[in-house]
PDB file of C-alpha atoms and ligand atoms in Angstrom:
ATOM      1  CA  MET E   1      12.935  52.468   1.696  1.00 74.00           C
ATOM      2  CA  SER E   2      13.973  53.559  -1.771  1.00 80.00           C
ATOM      3  CA  ASP E   3      17.745  53.706  -1.333  1.00 94.00           C
ATOM      4  CA  CYS E   4      18.123  50.575   0.804  1.00 98.00           C
ATOM      5  CA  LEU E   5      20.051  47.682  -0.757  1.00 98.00           C
ATOM      6  CA  PHE E   6      18.124  44.953   1.056  1.00 98.00           C
ATOM      7  CA  CYS E   7      14.739  46.557   0.280  1.00 98.00           C
ATOM      8  CA  LYS E   8      15.824  46.487  -3.358  1.00 98.00           C
ATOM      9  CA  ILE E   9      16.760  42.803  -3.050  1.00 98.00           C
ATOM     10  CA  ALA E  10      13.358  42.069  -1.425  1.00 98.00           C
ATOM     11  CA  GLN E  11      11.623  43.912  -4.265  1.00 97.00           C
ATOM     12  CA  LYS E  12      13.800  42.108  -6.899  1.00 97.00           C
ATOM     13  CA  GLU E  13      15.187  45.405  -8.134  1.00 97.00           C
ATOM     14  CA  ILE E  14      18.668  44.033  -7.488  1.00 96.00           C
ATOM     15  CA  PRO E  15      19.429  40.397  -8.332  1.00 97.00           C
ATOM     16  CA  SER E  16      20.254  37.939  -5.569  1.00 98.00           C
ATOM     17  CA  GLU E  17      20.139  34.209  -5.003  1.00 98.00           C
ATOM     18  CA  ILE E  18      16.781  34.043  -3.237  1.00 98.00           C
ATOM     19  CA  ILE E  19      16.209  30.681  -1.579  1.00 98.00           C
ATOM     20  CA  TYR E  20      13.004  31.371   0.341  1.00 98.00           C
ATOM     21  CA  GLU E  21      10.273  33.988   0.243  1.00 98.00           C
ATOM     22  CA  ASP E  22       6.871  34.480   1.842  1.00 98.00           C
ATOM     23  CA  GLU E  23       4.656  37.454   2.619  1.00 98.00           C
ATOM     24  CA  LEU E  24       6.841  38.565   5.539  1.00 98.00           C
ATOM     25  CA  ILE E  25      10.459  37.635   4.841  1.00 98.00           C
ATOM     26  CA  VAL E  26      13.075  36.834   2.196  1.00 98.00           C
ATOM     27  CA  ALA E  27      16.147  34.596   2.508  1.00 98.00           C
ATOM     28  CA  PHE E  28      19.054  34.825   0.088  1.00 98.00           C
ATOM     29  CA  LYS E  29      22.682  33.777  -0.158  1.00 98.00           C
ATOM     30  CA  ASP E  30      25.267  36.174   1.218  1.00 98.00           C
ATOM     31  CA  ILE E  31      27.331  37.615  -1.647  1.00 98.00           C
ATOM     32  CA  ASN E  32      30.553  37.254   0.361  1.00 98.00           C
ATOM     33  CA  PRO E  33      30.149  34.023   2.326  1.00 98.00           C
ATOM     34  CA  VAL E  34      32.335  33.513   5.388  1.00 96.00           C
ATOM     35  CA  ALA E  35      31.201  29.896   5.880  1.00 97.00           C
ATOM     36  CA  PRO E  36      30.174  27.091   3.491  1.00 98.00           C
ATOM     37  CA  VAL E  37      26.542  27.943   4.303  1.00 98.00           C
ATOM     38  CA  HIS E  38      25.924  31.687   4.674  1.00 98.00           C
ATOM     39  CA  ILE E  39      22.332  32.801   4.244  1.00 98.00           C
ATOM     40  CA  LEU E  40      20.732  36.135   5.097  1.00 98.00           C
ATOM     41  CA  LEU E  41      17.148  36.392   6.339  1.00 98.00           C
ATOM     42  CA  ILE E  42      15.429  39.769   6.165  1.00 98.00           C
ATOM     43  CA  PRO E  43      11.989  41.175   6.893  1.00 98.00           C
ATOM     44  CA  LYS E  44      10.363  42.650   3.791  1.00 98.00           C
ATOM     45  CA  LYS E  45       9.459  45.620   5.975  1.00 98.00           C
ATOM     46  CA  HIS E  46      12.307  48.120   6.283  1.00 98.00           C
ATOM     47  CA  LEU E  47      13.479  47.877   9.882  1.00 98.00           C
ATOM     48  CA  ILE E  48      16.970  49.264  10.446  1.00 98.00           C
ATOM     49  CA  SER E  49      18.112  46.971  13.260  1.00 98.00           C
ATOM     50  CA  VAL E  50      17.046  45.187  16.438  1.00 98.00           C
ATOM     51  CA  ASN E  51      16.741  48.684  17.926  1.00 98.00           C
ATOM     52  CA  ASN E  52      13.741  49.347  15.705  1.00 98.00           C
ATOM     53  CA  ILE E  53      11.742  46.162  16.324  1.00 98.00           C
ATOM     54  CA  MET E  54       8.285  46.993  17.683  1.00 98.00           C
ATOM     55  CA  GLU E  55       5.625  44.775  19.248  1.00 98.00           C
ATOM     56  CA  GLU E  56       3.826  44.701  15.885  1.00 98.00           C
ATOM     57  CA  ASP E  57       6.926  43.050  14.356  1.00 98.00           C
ATOM     58  CA  GLU E  58       6.883  40.000  16.623  1.00 98.00           C
ATOM     59  CA  ALA E  59       5.314  37.805  13.927  1.00 98.00           C
ATOM     60  CA  VAL E  60       8.050  38.611  11.436  1.00 98.00           C
ATOM     61  CA  ILE E  61      10.809  37.925  13.959  1.00 98.00           C
ATOM     62  CA  GLY E  62       9.212  34.606  14.865  1.00 98.00           C
ATOM     63  CA  ARG E  63       8.948  33.737  11.168  1.00 98.00           C
ATOM     64  CA  ILE E  64      12.636  34.479  10.658  1.00 98.00           C
ATOM     65  CA  PHE E  65      13.628  31.915  13.290  1.00 98.00           C
ATOM     66  CA  SER E  66      11.205  29.227  12.179  1.00 98.00           C
ATOM     67  CA  VAL E  67      12.422  29.592   8.574  1.00 98.00           C
ATOM     68  CA  ALA E  68      16.049  29.624   9.809  1.00 98.00           C
ATOM     69  CA  LYS E  69      15.374  26.211  11.336  1.00 98.00           C
ATOM     70  CA  GLU E  70      13.883  24.906   8.090  1.00 98.00           C
ATOM     71  CA  LEU E  71      16.772  26.228   6.012  1.00 98.00           C
ATOM     72  CA  ALA E  72      19.292  24.691   8.420  1.00 98.00           C
ATOM     73  CA  HIS E  73      17.685  21.315   7.698  1.00 98.00           C
ATOM     74  CA  GLN E  74      17.485  22.010   3.968  1.00 98.00           C
ATOM     75  CA  PHE E  75      21.170  22.965   3.777  1.00 98.00           C
ATOM     76  CA  GLY E  76      22.282  20.014   5.916  1.00 98.00           C
ATOM     77  CA  ILE E  77      23.668  21.904   8.913  1.00 98.00           C
ATOM     78  CA  ALA E  78      20.929  21.271  11.481  1.00 98.00           C
ATOM     79  CA  GLU E  79      22.759  18.332  13.059  1.00 98.00           C
ATOM     80  CA  SER E  80      26.332  19.612  12.737  1.00 98.00           C
ATOM     81  CA  GLY E  81      25.326  22.986  14.151  1.00 98.00           C
ATOM     82  CA  TYR E  82      25.154  26.574  13.033  1.00 98.00           C
ATOM     83  CA  ARG E  83      24.824  30.142  14.205  1.00 97.00           C
ATOM     84  CA  VAL E  84      22.046  32.714  13.718  1.00 98.00           C
ATOM     85  CA  VAL E  85      23.508  36.196  14.189  1.00 97.00           C
ATOM     86  CA  THR E  86      22.281  39.757  13.839  1.00 98.00           C
ATOM     87  CA  ASN E  87      24.764  42.612  14.071  1.00 97.00           C
ATOM     88  CA  THR E  88      23.401  45.838  15.541  1.00 98.00           C
ATOM     89  CA  GLY E  89      24.936  49.258  15.035  1.00 98.00           C
ATOM     90  CA  THR E  90      28.553  50.311  14.666  1.00 97.00           C
ATOM     91  CA  ASP E  91      30.062  48.367  17.549  1.00 96.00           C
ATOM     92  CA  GLY E  92      27.970  45.368  16.588  1.00 96.00           C
ATOM     93  CA  GLY E  93      29.571  45.368  13.148  1.00 96.00           C
ATOM     94  CA  GLN E  94      26.402  46.190  11.212  1.00 98.00           C
ATOM     95  CA  VAL E  95      27.212  47.410   7.691  1.00 98.00           C
ATOM     96  CA  ILE E  96      23.812  47.224   5.966  1.00 98.00           C
ATOM     97  CA  GLY E  97      21.087  49.307   7.644  1.00 98.00           C
ATOM     98  CA  HIS E  98      18.222  46.879   7.073  1.00 98.00           C
ATOM     99  CA  LEU E  99      17.671  44.267   9.778  1.00 98.00           C
ATOM    100  CA  HIS E 100      19.152  40.916   8.749  1.00 98.00           C
ATOM    101  CA  PHE E 101      19.979  37.629  10.379  1.00 98.00           C
ATOM    102  CA  HIS E 102      22.971  35.601   9.201  1.00 98.00           C
ATOM    103  CA  ILE E 103      22.740  31.799   9.183  1.00 98.00           C
ATOM    104  CA  LEU E 104      26.304  30.470   9.296  1.00 98.00           C
ATOM    105  CA  GLY E 105      27.287  26.823   9.199  1.00 98.00           C
ATOM    106  CA  GLY E 106      29.117  24.019   7.463  1.00 98.00           C
ATOM    107  CA  LYS E 107      32.335  24.450   9.440  1.00 97.00           C
ATOM    108  CA  ALA E 108      33.374  24.762  13.082  1.00 96.00           C
ATOM    109  CA  LEU E 109      32.850  28.429  13.955  1.00 95.00           C
ATOM    110  CA  ARG E 110      35.073  30.253  16.395  1.00 87.00           C
ATOM    111  CA  SER E 111      33.360  31.902  19.325  1.00 77.00           C
ATOM    112  CA  GLU E 112      33.120  35.648  18.677  1.00 71.00           C
ATOM    113  CA  LEU E 113      31.444  36.577  21.945  1.00 70.00           C
ATOM    114  CA  GLY E 114      33.845  39.239  22.953  1.00 62.00           C
TER     115      GLY E 114
HETATM  116  P1  LIG W   1      26.401  43.075   8.327  1.00 72.83           P
HETATM  117  O1  LIG W   1      27.867  43.314   8.534  1.00 72.83           O
HETATM  118  O2  LIG W   1      25.798  42.269   9.430  1.00 72.83           O
HETATM  119  O3  LIG W   1      25.653  44.356   8.031  1.00 72.83           O
HETATM  120  O4  LIG W   1      26.319  42.128   7.080  1.00 72.83           O
HETATM  121  C1  LIG W   1      26.025  42.550   5.786  1.00 72.83           C
HETATM  122  C2  LIG W   1      26.144  41.329   4.896  1.00 72.83           C
HETATM  123  O5  LIG W   1      25.517  41.631   3.676  1.00 72.83           O
HETATM  124  C3  LIG W   1      27.599  40.929   4.582  1.00 72.83           C
HETATM  125  O6  LIG W   1      27.809  39.587   5.002  1.00 72.83           O
HETATM  126  C4  LIG W   1      27.685  41.103   3.069  1.00 72.83           C
HETATM  127  O7  LIG W   1      28.495  40.131   2.453  1.00 72.83           O
HETATM  128  C5  LIG W   1      26.225  40.963   2.654  1.00 72.83           C
HETATM  129  N1  LIG W   1      25.877  41.616   1.391  1.00 72.83           N
HETATM  130  C6  LIG W   1      26.179  42.871   0.996  1.00 72.83           C
HETATM  131  N2  LIG W   1      25.657  43.134  -0.223  1.00 72.83           N
HETATM  132  C7  LIG W   1      25.001  42.000  -0.602  1.00 72.83           C
HETATM  133  C8  LIG W   1      24.262  41.629  -1.761  1.00 72.83           C
HETATM  134  N3  LIG W   1      24.087  42.474  -2.796  1.00 72.83           N
HETATM  135  N4  LIG W   1      23.738  40.381  -1.822  1.00 72.83           N
HETATM  136  C9  LIG W   1      23.918  39.515  -0.798  1.00 72.83           C
HETATM  137  N5  LIG W   1      24.595  39.819   0.325  1.00 72.83           N
HETATM  138  C10 LIG W   1      25.145  41.039   0.432  1.00 72.83           C
HETATM  139 ZN1  LIG W   2      15.456  48.356   3.696  1.00 72.83          ZN
END
């Protein structure tokens, strides 16, 4: 989508610290990290949120989690623990309208489950 920030990051129209890329997804460092490790994983395809995931997108969602695991090892948080989070819609705290998964780790995270 032409006016989407994360589409522009995926297409390298806006600079970001990309740490992984393949044909389906891109991972880059969050510009405003809230933990020592804060990485965002996005599908290259413009999906707004979890609400818009279709059966045809199952491969990309699977890829996001298998790469999240690899990056957790690469960034040294696999053993200490981490969180993979996706915010959905207004009450979910979603600010950017392109599906993204946060990897957060490197410190003890408070539970935010309600
Ligand atoms: P959310 O609240 O789940 O929509 O999270 C959006 C995330 O995108 C926040 O953690 C922001 O810090 C991050 N963000 C916004 N703009 C950029 C950017 N240009 N590069 C990297 N991360 C960004
Ligand atoms: Zn987009």
